[in-house]
mmCIF file of C-alpha atoms in Angstrom:
data_model
loop_
_atom_site.group_PDB
_atom_site.id
_atom_site.type_symbol
_atom_site.label_atom_id
_atom_site.label_comp_id
_atom_site.label_asym_id
_atom_site.label_seq_id
_atom_site.Cartn_x
_atom_site.Cartn_y
_atom_site.Cartn_z
ATOM 1 C CA ALA A 30 0.418 -0.093 -0.220
ATOM 2 C CA GLU A 31 2.767 2.320 1.007
ATOM 3 C CA ALA A 32 3.948 1.662 -2.722
ATOM 4 C CA ARG A 33 1.176 2.473 -4.201
ATOM 5 C CA GLN A 34 1.116 5.624 -2.767
ATOM 6 C CA MET A 35 4.641 6.388 -3.514
ATOM 7 C CA ALA A 36 3.913 5.638 -6.778
ATOM 8 C CA ARG A 37 0.563 7.931 -7.484
ATOM 9 C CA ALA A 38 2.582 10.844 -5.510
ATOM 10 C CA ALA A 39 5.611 10.477 -7.994
ATOM 11 C CA LYS A 40 4.121 10.287 -11.416
ATOM 12 C CA TYR A 41 1.963 12.402 -13.090
ATOM 13 C CA PRO A 42 -1.468 11.194 -14.715
ATOM 14 C CA PRO A 43 -2.319 8.664 -15.890
ATOM 15 C CA LEU A 44 0.831 6.504 -14.279
ATOM 16 C CA GLY A 45 -0.062 8.370 -10.870
ATOM 17 C CA GLU A 46 -1.479 11.236 -9.567
ATOM 18 C CA ARG A 47 1.193 14.186 -9.057
ATOM 19 C CA SER A 48 0.006 17.246 -9.523
ATOM 20 C CA ILE A 49 0.505 19.193 -12.684
ATOM 21 C CA GLY A 50 -0.575 22.429 -11.381
ATOM 22 C CA GLY A 51 2.268 25.335 -12.075
ATOM 23 C CA ASP A 52 3.886 26.639 -15.260
ATOM 24 C CA ALA A 53 6.220 23.339 -15.626
ATOM 25 C CA ARG A 54 5.411 23.017 -19.681
ATOM 26 C CA TYR A 55 6.741 26.666 -20.171
ATOM 27 C CA HIS A 56 9.680 25.900 -18.777
ATOM 28 C CA TYR A 57 10.293 22.284 -19.486
ATOM 29 C CA GLY A 58 7.914 21.861 -22.784
ATOM 30 C CA GLU A 59 4.434 19.885 -23.218
ATOM 31 C CA ASP A 60 5.277 17.088 -22.896
ATOM 32 C CA TYR A 61 7.301 17.797 -19.613
ATOM 33 C CA PRO A 62 4.459 15.263 -17.848
ATOM 34 C CA GLU A 63 5.502 12.520 -19.796
ATOM 35 C CA ARG A 64 8.783 12.733 -20.119
ATOM 36 C CA ALA A 65 9.110 13.078 -16.757
ATOM 37 C CA ASN A 66 7.103 10.060 -15.797
ATOM 38 C CA ARG A 67 9.574 8.256 -18.243
ATOM 39 C CA GLU A 68 12.971 9.945 -16.508
ATOM 40 C CA THR A 69 12.180 10.005 -13.218
ATOM 41 C CA LEU A 70 12.932 7.167 -11.293
ATOM 42 C CA LEU A 71 10.915 6.254 -7.553
ATOM 43 C CA ILE A 72 13.575 4.017 -5.718
ATOM 44 C CA VAL A 73 11.542 2.778 -2.224
ATOM 45 C CA GLN A 74 13.889 1.481 0.448
ATOM 46 C CA ILE A 75 13.618 -2.464 1.451
ATOM 47 C CA GLU A 76 15.131 -1.969 4.766
ATOM 48 C CA HIS A 77 13.279 -4.484 7.295
ATOM 49 C CA ILE A 78 12.234 -8.058 6.809
ATOM 50 C CA ARG A 79 9.036 -7.798 6.227
ATOM 51 C CA ALA A 80 9.738 -5.312 3.438
ATOM 52 C CA VAL A 81 12.258 -8.578 1.932
ATOM 53 C CA ARG A 82 9.421 -11.307 2.445
ATOM 54 C CA ALA A 83 6.893 -8.469 0.328
ATOM 55 C CA ALA A 84 9.528 -7.741 -1.837
ATOM 56 C CA LYS A 85 8.038 -8.974 -4.908
ATOM 57 C CA GLU A 86 4.904 -7.506 -4.301
ATOM 58 C CA ILE A 87 6.177 -3.954 -3.255
ATOM 59 C CA LEU A 88 8.442 -4.174 -6.419
ATOM 60 C CA SER A 89 5.738 -5.032 -8.975
ATOM 61 C CA VAL A 90 4.268 -2.000 -8.214
ATOM 62 C CA PRO A 91 3.763 0.357 -11.210
ATOM 63 C CA GLY A 92 6.049 3.270 -10.913
ATOM 64 C CA VAL A 93 8.335 1.871 -8.847
ATOM 65 C CA ASP A 94 11.622 1.690 -10.677
ATOM 66 C CA GLY A 95 13.778 -0.341 -7.907
ATOM 67 C CA CYS A 96 14.914 -0.439 -4.464
ATOM 68 C CA PHE A 97 17.787 0.707 -2.475
ATOM 69 C CA VAL A 98 18.650 -2.108 -0.113
ATOM 70 C CA GLY A 99 19.242 -0.797 3.653
ATOM 71 C CA PRO A 100 21.777 -3.769 5.171
ATOM 72 C CA THR A 101 22.050 -2.314 8.456
ATOM 73 C CA ASP A 102 18.093 -1.613 9.130
ATOM 74 C CA LEU A 103 17.445 -4.838 7.866
ATOM 75 C CA ALA A 104 19.863 -6.566 9.977
ATOM 76 C CA LEU A 105 18.361 -4.373 13.072
ATOM 77 C CA SER A 106 14.889 -5.827 11.962
ATOM 78 C CA MET A 107 15.757 -9.631 11.932
ATOM 79 C CA GLY A 108 17.321 -9.458 15.572
ATOM 80 C CA LEU A 109 21.195 -8.937 14.590
ATOM 81 C CA PRO A 110 23.640 -6.697 16.070
ATOM 82 C CA ARG A 111 24.145 -3.038 14.192
ATOM 83 C CA ILE A 112 28.123 -4.118 13.241
ATOM 84 C CA ASP A 113 29.272 -7.684 12.434
ATOM 85 C CA PHE A 114 26.172 -8.707 10.542
ATOM 86 C CA GLU A 115 27.276 -9.140 7.059
ATOM 87 C CA SER A 116 28.534 -12.228 7.134
ATOM 88 C CA ASN A 117 25.111 -13.933 8.804
ATOM 89 C CA PRO A 118 23.742 -16.685 6.341
ATOM 90 C CA LYS A 119 20.219 -15.403 6.841
ATOM 91 C CA HIS A 120 21.241 -11.556 6.278
ATOM 92 C CA ARG A 121 23.222 -12.641 3.205
ATOM 93 C CA ALA A 122 19.879 -14.542 1.803
ATOM 94 C CA ALA A 123 17.660 -11.952 2.428
ATOM 95 C CA ILE A 124 19.716 -9.729 0.523
ATOM 96 C CA GLN A 125 20.476 -11.347 -2.328
ATOM 97 C CA ARG A 126 16.535 -12.389 -2.530
ATOM 98 C CA THR A 127 15.639 -8.834 -2.849
ATOM 99 C CA VAL A 128 18.780 -8.396 -5.502
ATOM 100 C CA ASP A 129 17.085 -11.783 -7.343
ATOM 101 C CA VAL A 130 13.471 -10.150 -7.206
ATOM 102 C CA CYS A 131 14.566 -6.953 -8.768
ATOM 103 C CA ARG A 132 16.652 -9.051 -11.644
ATOM 104 C CA LYS A 133 13.528 -10.940 -12.006
ATOM 105 C CA LEU A 134 11.128 -7.562 -12.326
ATOM 106 C CA LYS A 135 13.710 -5.959 -14.230
ATOM 107 C CA LYS A 136 14.374 -3.089 -11.636
ATOM 108 C CA LEU A 137 17.383 -1.095 -10.059
ATOM 109 C CA ALA A 138 18.823 -3.003 -7.332
ATOM 110 C CA CYS A 139 20.512 0.108 -5.523
ATOM 111 C CA CYS A 140 23.292 -0.420 -2.586
ATOM 112 C CA ASN A 141 25.969 1.831 -1.079
ATOM 113 C CA SER A 142 29.759 0.552 -0.843
ATOM 114 C CA TYR A 143 31.911 1.533 1.326
ATOM 115 C CA SER A 144 35.100 0.544 -0.687
ATOM 116 C CA LEU A 145 35.796 -0.433 -4.143
ATOM 117 C CA ALA A 146 36.566 -3.940 -3.022
ATOM 118 C CA ASP A 147 32.685 -3.971 -1.646
ATOM 119 C CA ALA A 148 31.147 -2.408 -4.515
ATOM 120 C CA GLY A 149 33.061 -5.008 -6.972
ATOM 121 C CA GLU A 150 31.623 -7.747 -4.504
ATOM 122 C CA LYS A 151 28.438 -5.904 -4.716
ATOM 123 C CA SER A 152 28.301 -5.718 -8.740
ATOM 124 C CA ARG A 153 29.052 -9.432 -8.885
ATOM 125 C CA GLN A 154 25.809 -10.212 -6.371
ATOM 126 C CA GLY A 155 23.905 -8.628 -8.969
ATOM 127 C CA TYR A 156 23.409 -4.999 -8.154
ATOM 128 C CA GLN A 157 23.151 -2.450 -11.101
ATOM 129 C CA CYS A 158 23.228 1.245 -9.068
ATOM 130 C CA ILE A 159 26.153 1.402 -6.187
ATOM 131 C CA THR A 160 27.095 4.442 -4.562
ATOM 132 C CA LEU A 161 30.664 4.552 -3.087
ATOM 133 C CA GLU A 162 30.939 5.302 0.560
ATOM 134 C CA SER A 163 28.302 8.691 1.629
ATOM 135 C CA ASP A 164 27.882 11.998 0.846
ATOM 136 C CA VAL A 165 29.063 13.386 4.150
ATOM 137 C CA ARG A 166 32.370 11.473 4.089
ATOM 138 C CA LEU A 167 33.107 12.797 0.404
ATOM 139 C CA PHE A 168 32.218 16.427 1.802
ATOM 140 C CA MET A 169 34.165 15.966 5.036
ATOM 141 C CA ASP A 170 37.161 14.320 3.439
ATOM 142 C CA SER A 171 37.329 16.855 0.977
ATOM 143 C CA GLY A 172 36.718 19.626 2.960
ATOM 144 C CA GLY A 173 39.395 18.304 5.223
ATOM 145 C CA LYS A 174 41.783 18.322 2.421
ATOM 146 C CA LEU A 175 40.812 21.963 1.065
ATOM 147 C CA LEU A 176 41.491 22.792 4.942
ATOM 148 C CA ARG A 177 44.770 21.329 5.583
ATOM 149 C CA ASP A 178 45.663 22.999 1.613
ATOM 150 C CA LEU A 179 44.318 26.701 3.131
ATOM 151 C CA ARG A 180 46.452 26.391 6.120
ATOM 152 C CA ARG A 181 49.640 25.377 4.123
ATOM 153 C CA ALA A 182 48.464 27.910 1.442
ATOM 154 C CA VAL A 183 48.293 30.486 4.402
ATOM 155 C CA GLY A 184 51.289 29.556 6.338
#
C-alpha cells in the first residue's frame, strides 16, 4: 500500500496523481509530464525483513523503478547486532532474495558500498546501482583536504 501511494505521488497522470499545476510546461515543454514519468525514478527502500518478504509485491507496483537496500536496518529488524552482521547467512540470503526479485522484475537493485572491493562484490551479487561511501564522508574528506591545503597556503 505504501509503494502504491509513493508511486501515485511520484508520477504524473495517467501513471500517478502528481499535480501538473504550475508552469512546468512553459519551462520544460508541453511533454514534460510524459518525459518526467519516463525519466524520474522511484527507488523505494527495502530495509526491514517484512519488506524483504514483500519485495515481489512492492517492486511489482507500477511506477516503482527499483529499491535501495539498507543492510544495517535490515539486520536490526532481524534481531542481529548493528555491527558484524554482514556474514550472517540469514542476512545475506535476505539481501540476495531482494536483489534476485529486482533482477527478475527488471527493476534497479541499489546499495551503498564502502570500498572499491565492496563495490565489486556488490556488482557481482547483482546490484546495478552502487554508490560509494556517503555524501557526508565525501564532503568531510574533501572539506578536510581543502582546509589542510588552505592552512599550508597561508602559513
